[in-house]
mmCIF file of C-alpha atoms and ligand atoms in Angstrom:
data_model
loop_
_atom_site.group_PDB
_atom_site.id
_atom_site.type_symbol
_atom_site.label_atom_id
_atom_site.label_comp_id
_atom_site.label_asym_id
_atom_site.label_seq_id
_atom_site.Cartn_x
_atom_site.Cartn_y
_atom_site.Cartn_z
ATOM 1 C CA UNK S 1 8.127 27.852 20.106
ATOM 2 C CA UNK S 2 10.379 27.485 17.099
ATOM 3 C CA UNK S 3 12.821 30.078 18.495
ATOM 4 C CA UNK S 4 13.123 27.940 21.573
ATOM 5 C CA UNK S 5 13.601 24.754 19.520
ATOM 6 C CA UNK S 6 16.288 26.492 17.484
ATOM 7 C CA UNK S 7 18.149 27.455 20.635
ATOM 8 C CA UNK S 8 17.825 23.950 22.099
ATOM 9 C CA UNK S 9 19.204 22.463 18.907
ATOM 10 C CA UNK S 10 22.128 24.915 18.957
ATOM 11 C CA UNK S 11 22.949 24.001 22.536
ATOM 12 C CA UNK S 12 22.617 20.266 21.922
ATOM 13 C CA UNK S 13 24.592 20.407 18.699
ATOM 14 C CA UNK S 14 27.529 22.020 20.429
ATOM 15 C CA UNK S 15 27.390 19.680 23.413
ATOM 16 C CA UNK S 16 27.262 16.574 21.217
ATOM 17 C CA UNK S 17 30.195 17.817 19.174
ATOM 18 C CA UNK S 18 32.224 18.321 22.334
ATOM 19 C CA UNK S 19 31.363 14.860 23.586
ATOM 20 C CA UNK S 20 32.203 13.304 20.241
ATOM 21 C CA UNK S 21 35.544 15.115 20.329
ATOM 22 C CA UNK S 22 36.272 13.852 23.837
ATOM 23 C CA UNK S 23 35.436 10.258 23.025
ATOM 24 C CA UNK S 24 37.432 10.467 19.799
ATOM 25 C CA UNK S 25 40.416 11.806 21.697
ATOM 26 C CA UNK S 26 40.140 9.086 24.357
ATOM 27 C CA UNK S 27 40.197 6.477 21.617
ATOM 28 C CA UNK S 28 43.283 7.975 20.000
ATOM 29 C CA UNK S 29 41.499 9.816 17.215
ATOM 30 C CA UNK S 30 40.426 13.325 16.306
ATOM 31 C CA UNK S 31 37.001 14.962 16.114
ATOM 32 C CA UNK S 32 37.233 14.916 12.304
ATOM 33 C CA UNK S 33 37.619 11.136 12.324
ATOM 34 C CA UNK S 34 34.040 10.735 13.514
ATOM 35 C CA UNK S 35 30.985 11.488 11.378
ATOM 36 C CA UNK S 36 27.982 12.896 13.202
ATOM 37 C CA UNK S 37 24.816 11.903 11.367
ATOM 38 C CA UNK S 38 21.544 13.294 12.677
ATOM 39 C CA UNK S 39 18.624 10.872 12.680
ATOM 40 C CA UNK S 40 15.815 13.174 11.580
ATOM 41 C CA UNK S 41 12.659 11.074 11.838
ATOM 42 C CA UNK S 42 9.625 13.093 13.022
ATOM 43 C CA UNK S 43 11.663 16.338 12.913
ATOM 44 C CA UNK S 44 10.417 19.275 10.811
ATOM 45 C CA UNK S 45 12.615 20.366 7.927
ATOM 46 C CA UNK S 46 12.781 23.868 9.438
ATOM 47 C CA UNK S 47 14.569 22.459 12.461
ATOM 48 C CA UNK S 48 16.680 20.083 10.377
ATOM 49 C CA UNK S 49 17.798 22.951 8.148
ATOM 50 C CA UNK S 50 18.660 24.999 11.206
ATOM 51 C CA UNK S 51 20.960 22.193 12.377
ATOM 52 C CA UNK S 52 22.470 22.100 8.887
ATOM 53 C CA UNK S 53 23.114 25.840 9.107
ATOM 54 C CA UNK S 54 25.136 25.148 12.270
ATOM 55 C CA UNK S 55 27.425 22.801 10.355
ATOM 56 C CA UNK S 56 25.640 19.443 10.481
ATOM 57 C CA UNK S 57 26.532 17.672 7.253
ATOM 58 C CA UNK S 58 24.899 14.244 7.429
ATOM 59 C CA UNK S 59 21.231 13.462 7.983
ATOM 60 C CA UNK S 60 19.410 10.149 7.863
ATOM 61 C CA UNK S 61 15.750 9.268 7.509
ATOM 62 C CA UNK S 62 14.334 5.877 8.309
ATOM 63 C CA UNK S 63 10.980 5.887 6.528
ATOM 64 C CA UNK S 64 10.550 6.165 2.771
ATOM 65 C CA UNK S 65 7.247 8.022 2.982
ATOM 66 C CA UNK S 66 8.611 10.616 5.372
ATOM 67 C CA UNK S 67 11.758 11.139 3.310
ATOM 68 C CA UNK S 68 9.660 11.760 0.197
ATOM 69 C CA UNK S 69 7.373 14.195 1.993
ATOM 70 C CA UNK S 70 10.295 16.221 3.282
ATOM 71 C CA UNK S 71 12.634 15.843 0.331
ATOM 72 C CA UNK S 72 11.944 19.119 -1.482
ATOM 73 C CA UNK S 73 12.462 21.103 1.702
ATOM 74 C CA UNK S 74 15.829 19.813 2.938
ATOM 75 C CA UNK S 75 18.766 22.117 2.337
ATOM 76 C CA UNK S 76 21.118 19.554 0.849
ATOM 77 C CA UNK S 77 23.623 21.932 -0.712
ATOM 78 C CA UNK S 78 26.230 21.041 1.935
ATOM 79 C CA UNK S 79 24.640 18.003 3.532
ATOM 80 C CA UNK S 80 24.464 14.325 2.699
ATOM 81 C CA UNK S 81 21.078 12.581 2.878
ATOM 82 C CA UNK S 82 21.151 8.924 3.849
ATOM 83 C CA UNK S 83 18.617 6.195 4.450
ATOM 84 C CA UNK S 84 19.042 4.454 7.800
ATOM 85 C CA UNK S 85 15.829 2.477 8.325
ATOM 86 C CA UNK S 86 14.498 -0.862 7.245
ATOM 87 C CA UNK S 87 13.974 -0.712 3.491
ATOM 88 C CA UNK S 88 11.457 -2.801 1.594
ATOM 89 C CA UNK S 89 12.565 -3.962 -1.840
ATOM 90 C CA UNK S 90 9.485 -2.492 -3.530
ATOM 91 C CA UNK S 91 10.300 0.994 -2.245
ATOM 92 C CA UNK S 92 13.909 1.168 -3.383
ATOM 93 C CA UNK S 93 13.108 2.914 -6.651
ATOM 94 C CA UNK S 94 11.423 5.794 -4.808
ATOM 95 C CA UNK S 95 14.576 6.849 -2.983
ATOM 96 C CA UNK S 96 17.575 5.537 -4.859
ATOM 97 C CA UNK S 97 18.097 8.751 -6.851
ATOM 98 C CA UNK S 98 17.756 10.875 -3.697
ATOM 99 C CA UNK S 99 20.156 9.364 -1.163
ATOM 100 C CA UNK S 100 23.951 9.241 -0.930
ATOM 101 C CA UNK S 101 24.121 6.102 1.184
ATOM 102 C CA UNK S 102 21.787 3.334 2.323
ATOM 103 C CA UNK S 103 22.861 2.046 5.725
ATOM 104 C CA UNK S 104 20.554 -0.841 6.284
ATOM 105 C CA UNK S 105 21.173 -3.504 3.650
ATOM 106 C CA UNK S 106 20.867 -7.019 5.003
ATOM 107 C CA UNK S 107 20.017 -9.251 2.052
ATOM 108 C CA UNK S 108 21.247 -9.977 -1.433
ATOM 109 C CA UNK S 109 17.739 -9.403 -2.763
ATOM 110 C CA UNK S 110 17.651 -5.848 -1.409
ATOM 111 C CA UNK S 111 21.200 -5.122 -2.595
ATOM 112 C CA UNK S 112 20.326 -6.388 -6.111
ATOM 113 C CA UNK S 113 17.299 -4.164 -6.307
ATOM 114 C CA UNK S 114 19.335 -1.134 -5.169
ATOM 115 C CA UNK S 115 21.966 -2.037 -7.753
ATOM 116 C CA UNK S 116 19.487 -2.415 -10.627
ATOM 117 C CA UNK S 117 17.610 0.766 -9.802
ATOM 118 C CA UNK S 118 20.871 2.695 -9.362
ATOM 119 C CA UNK S 119 22.183 1.616 -12.755
ATOM 120 C CA UNK S 120 18.875 2.689 -14.304
ATOM 121 C CA UNK S 121 19.406 6.215 -13.061
ATOM 122 C CA UNK S 122 23.063 6.203 -14.003
ATOM 123 C CA UNK S 123 24.642 6.010 -10.566
ATOM 124 C CA UNK S 124 26.175 3.596 -8.133
ATOM 125 C CA UNK S 125 24.880 3.740 -4.576
ATOM 126 C CA UNK S 126 27.071 3.407 -1.501
ATOM 127 C CA UNK S 127 25.696 0.995 1.060
ATOM 128 C CA UNK S 128 26.478 -0.352 4.508
ATOM 129 C CA UNK S 129 25.581 -3.893 5.482
ATOM 130 C CA UNK S 130 23.556 -4.102 8.671
ATOM 131 C CA UNK S 131 24.661 -6.701 11.204
ATOM 132 C CA UNK S 132 22.359 -8.140 13.869
ATOM 133 C CA UNK S 133 25.140 -8.229 16.449
ATOM 134 C CA UNK S 134 22.823 -9.123 19.333
ATOM 135 C CA UNK S 135 21.318 -12.039 17.372
ATOM 136 C CA UNK S 136 17.830 -10.760 18.149
ATOM 137 C CA UNK S 137 14.844 -12.423 16.576
ATOM 138 C CA UNK S 138 12.597 -10.210 14.449
ATOM 139 C CA UNK S 139 15.348 -7.670 14.027
ATOM 140 C CA UNK S 140 16.932 -6.583 10.753
ATOM 141 C CA UNK S 141 20.528 -7.357 9.995
ATOM 142 C CA UNK S 142 22.607 -10.332 8.985
ATOM 143 C CA UNK S 143 24.164 -12.685 11.548
ATOM 144 C CA UNK S 144 27.921 -12.405 11.706
ATOM 145 C CA UNK S 145 28.543 -15.953 10.462
ATOM 146 C CA UNK S 146 26.732 -15.087 7.216
ATOM 147 C CA UNK S 147 28.367 -11.707 6.714
ATOM 148 C CA UNK S 148 31.367 -12.652 4.568
ATOM 149 C CA UNK S 149 29.255 -14.681 2.168
ATOM 150 C CA UNK S 150 26.728 -11.866 1.792
ATOM 151 C CA UNK S 151 29.503 -9.326 1.203
ATOM 152 C CA UNK S 152 31.037 -11.521 -1.501
ATOM 153 C CA UNK S 153 27.673 -11.822 -3.260
ATOM 154 C CA UNK S 154 26.963 -8.098 -3.057
ATOM 155 C CA UNK S 155 30.473 -7.325 -4.325
ATOM 156 C CA UNK S 156 29.462 -8.824 -7.684
ATOM 157 C CA UNK S 157 26.804 -6.157 -8.236
ATOM 158 C CA UNK S 158 27.767 -3.197 -10.450
ATOM 159 C CA UNK S 159 25.331 -0.636 -9.073
ATOM 160 C CA UNK S 160 26.287 -0.714 -5.389
ATOM 161 C CA UNK S 161 29.503 -0.224 -3.420
ATOM 162 C CA UNK S 162 29.881 -1.597 0.085
ATOM 163 C CA UNK S 163 31.469 1.061 2.317
ATOM 164 C CA UNK S 164 31.209 -0.581 5.706
ATOM 165 C CA UNK S 165 28.919 -1.913 8.420
ATOM 166 C CA UNK S 166 26.140 -0.633 10.660
ATOM 167 C CA UNK S 167 24.376 -2.057 13.662
ATOM 168 C CA UNK S 168 21.688 -1.355 16.225
ATOM 169 C CA UNK S 169 22.595 -3.384 19.314
ATOM 170 C CA UNK S 170 19.959 -4.683 21.741
ATOM 171 C CA UNK S 171 18.568 -2.138 24.160
ATOM 172 C CA UNK S 172 20.382 -2.557 27.456
ATOM 173 C CA UNK S 173 20.782 -0.385 30.510
ATOM 174 C CA UNK S 174 24.150 -1.860 31.333
ATOM 175 C CA UNK S 175 26.911 0.205 29.710
ATOM 176 C CA UNK S 176 29.380 -2.685 29.910
ATOM 177 C CA UNK S 177 27.029 -4.911 27.984
ATOM 178 C CA UNK S 178 26.456 -2.356 25.259
ATOM 179 C CA UNK S 179 30.197 -1.719 25.004
ATOM 180 C CA UNK S 180 30.734 -5.435 24.489
ATOM 181 C CA UNK S 181 28.378 -5.402 21.473
ATOM 182 C CA UNK S 182 30.256 -2.416 20.052
ATOM 183 C CA UNK S 183 33.560 -4.158 20.712
ATOM 184 C CA UNK S 184 32.343 -7.264 18.862
ATOM 185 C CA UNK S 185 31.208 -5.141 15.927
ATOM 186 C CA UNK S 186 34.551 -3.398 15.708
ATOM 187 C CA UNK S 187 36.328 -6.737 15.780
ATOM 188 C CA UNK S 188 34.147 -7.960 12.925
ATOM 189 C CA UNK S 189 34.848 -4.736 11.011
ATOM 190 C CA UNK S 190 38.605 -5.288 11.405
ATOM 191 C CA UNK S 191 38.381 -9.001 10.533
ATOM 192 C CA UNK S 192 36.504 -8.190 7.328
ATOM 193 C CA UNK S 193 38.951 -5.379 6.453
ATOM 194 C CA UNK S 194 41.818 -7.814 6.789
ATOM 195 C CA UNK S 195 40.196 -10.240 4.371
ATOM 196 C CA UNK S 196 40.574 -7.568 1.683
ATOM 197 C CA UNK S 197 37.525 -8.746 -0.223
ATOM 198 C CA UNK S 198 37.407 -7.476 -3.808
ATOM 199 C CA UNK S 199 35.096 -4.540 -4.262
ATOM 200 C CA UNK S 200 34.311 -4.253 -0.550
ATOM 201 C CA UNK S 201 35.678 -1.331 1.405
ATOM 202 C CA UNK S 202 35.497 -1.190 5.190
ATOM 203 C CA UNK S 203 35.593 2.572 5.676
ATOM 204 C CA UNK S 204 32.504 3.293 7.756
ATOM 205 C CA UNK S 205 31.503 1.680 11.041
ATOM 206 C CA UNK S 206 28.113 3.166 11.907
ATOM 207 C CA UNK S 207 27.010 2.508 15.491
ATOM 208 C CA UNK S 208 25.959 4.463 18.553
ATOM 209 C CA UNK S 209 22.815 6.542 19.142
ATOM 210 C CA UNK S 210 21.791 9.243 21.646
ATOM 211 C CA UNK S 211 22.193 7.112 24.750
ATOM 212 C CA UNK S 212 25.416 5.338 23.845
ATOM 213 C CA UNK S 213 27.370 7.186 21.159
ATOM 214 C CA UNK S 214 30.338 7.842 23.446
ATOM 215 C CA UNK S 215 30.638 4.131 24.264
ATOM 216 C CA UNK S 216 30.378 3.347 20.549
ATOM 217 C CA UNK S 217 33.173 5.771 19.672
ATOM 218 C CA UNK S 218 35.379 4.392 22.452
ATOM 219 C CA UNK S 219 34.958 0.942 20.877
ATOM 220 C CA UNK S 220 35.778 2.130 17.365
ATOM 221 C CA UNK S 221 32.686 3.624 15.717
ATOM 222 C CA UNK S 222 33.504 6.294 13.153
ATOM 223 C CA UNK S 223 29.911 7.265 12.435
ATOM 224 C CA UNK S 224 27.260 7.863 15.093
ATOM 225 C CA UNK S 225 23.541 8.345 14.402
ATOM 226 C CA UNK S 226 21.975 10.744 16.864
ATOM 227 C CA UNK S 227 18.323 11.782 17.050
ATOM 228 C CA UNK S 228 16.745 12.706 20.362
ATOM 229 C CA UNK S 229 19.915 14.068 21.993
ATOM 230 C CA UNK S 230 19.992 16.691 19.234
ATOM 231 C CA UNK S 231 16.335 17.389 18.528
ATOM 232 C CA UNK S 232 14.697 16.465 21.839
ATOM 233 C CA UNK S 233 12.294 13.602 22.505
ATOM 234 C CA UNK S 234 10.382 12.544 19.413
ATOM 235 C CA UNK S 235 6.736 13.482 19.148
ATOM 236 C CA UNK S 236 4.871 10.977 16.999
ATOM 237 C CA UNK S 237 1.735 12.384 15.454
HETATM 238 C C1 PLP C 1 16.063 6.931 15.297
HETATM 239 C C2 PLP C 1 17.307 6.256 14.916
HETATM 240 C C3 PLP C 1 18.535 6.597 15.505
HETATM 241 C C4 PLP C 1 18.688 7.646 16.583
HETATM 242 O O1 PLP C 1 18.012 7.313 17.740
HETATM 243 P P1 PLP C 1 18.148 8.258 19.070
HETATM 244 O O2 PLP C 1 18.077 7.280 20.179
HETATM 245 O O3 PLP C 1 17.020 9.203 19.030
HETATM 246 O O4 PLP C 1 19.453 8.923 18.979
HETATM 247 C C5 PLP C 1 19.666 5.944 15.068
HETATM 248 N N1 PLP C 1 19.614 4.989 14.126
HETATM 249 C C6 PLP C 1 18.466 4.622 13.538
HETATM 250 C C7 PLP C 1 18.491 3.563 12.500
HETATM 251 C C8 PLP C 1 17.278 5.240 13.911
HETATM 252 O O5 PLP C 1 16.128 4.879 13.328
#
């Protein structure tokens, strides 16, 4: 069972890397310009560590409880652990000393809490600001018209450093539609870069998942978050 999963992960890992390389090349970049982060929710640490042994160097969890349960068992000697899910303010202190980057910051309140808790453990935490590019109700992320103001507020905080933007676009079958959301995100990323806001660096543009990471890269993503294409369909228990 596990042998089989290991082999599937090896196959998928290689295939994804090739497809990332192709999309990078088509968009005038190199494989190394794109970061492959594995979204590891519901995946056993045995399997995650196998992927790490193949060369995977970024993983992301999206639930605090699950991250804490698995934390002792990840092999993080050559791998960055990130938080990619919706984060409640009252849970920040449980993970802030454990993660290298928090991808899903969409309010000043959350950023302040991350900053305060980071300073308390003697670090600064890199963050991405999440944008709700599809303007969906009940979805995390800031609307684009409020992004600059939020970035300027967060830039005042000593315990966090903004490194870029992330988004989860609306689910759509139509590849042209999804590409348009990615295009709009990239445009926003460039617009913000050009503003040269103090203390805000636009280095990472995190977008694209299993079903659309090639489209995301073609539109300018430099980090993709891939779960099921690497580990197989998720089994929720
Ligand atoms: C689960 C998850 C992903 C990956 O989803 P797949 O469709 O399985 O690739 C990416 N980003 C976030 C925030 C996730 O929670």
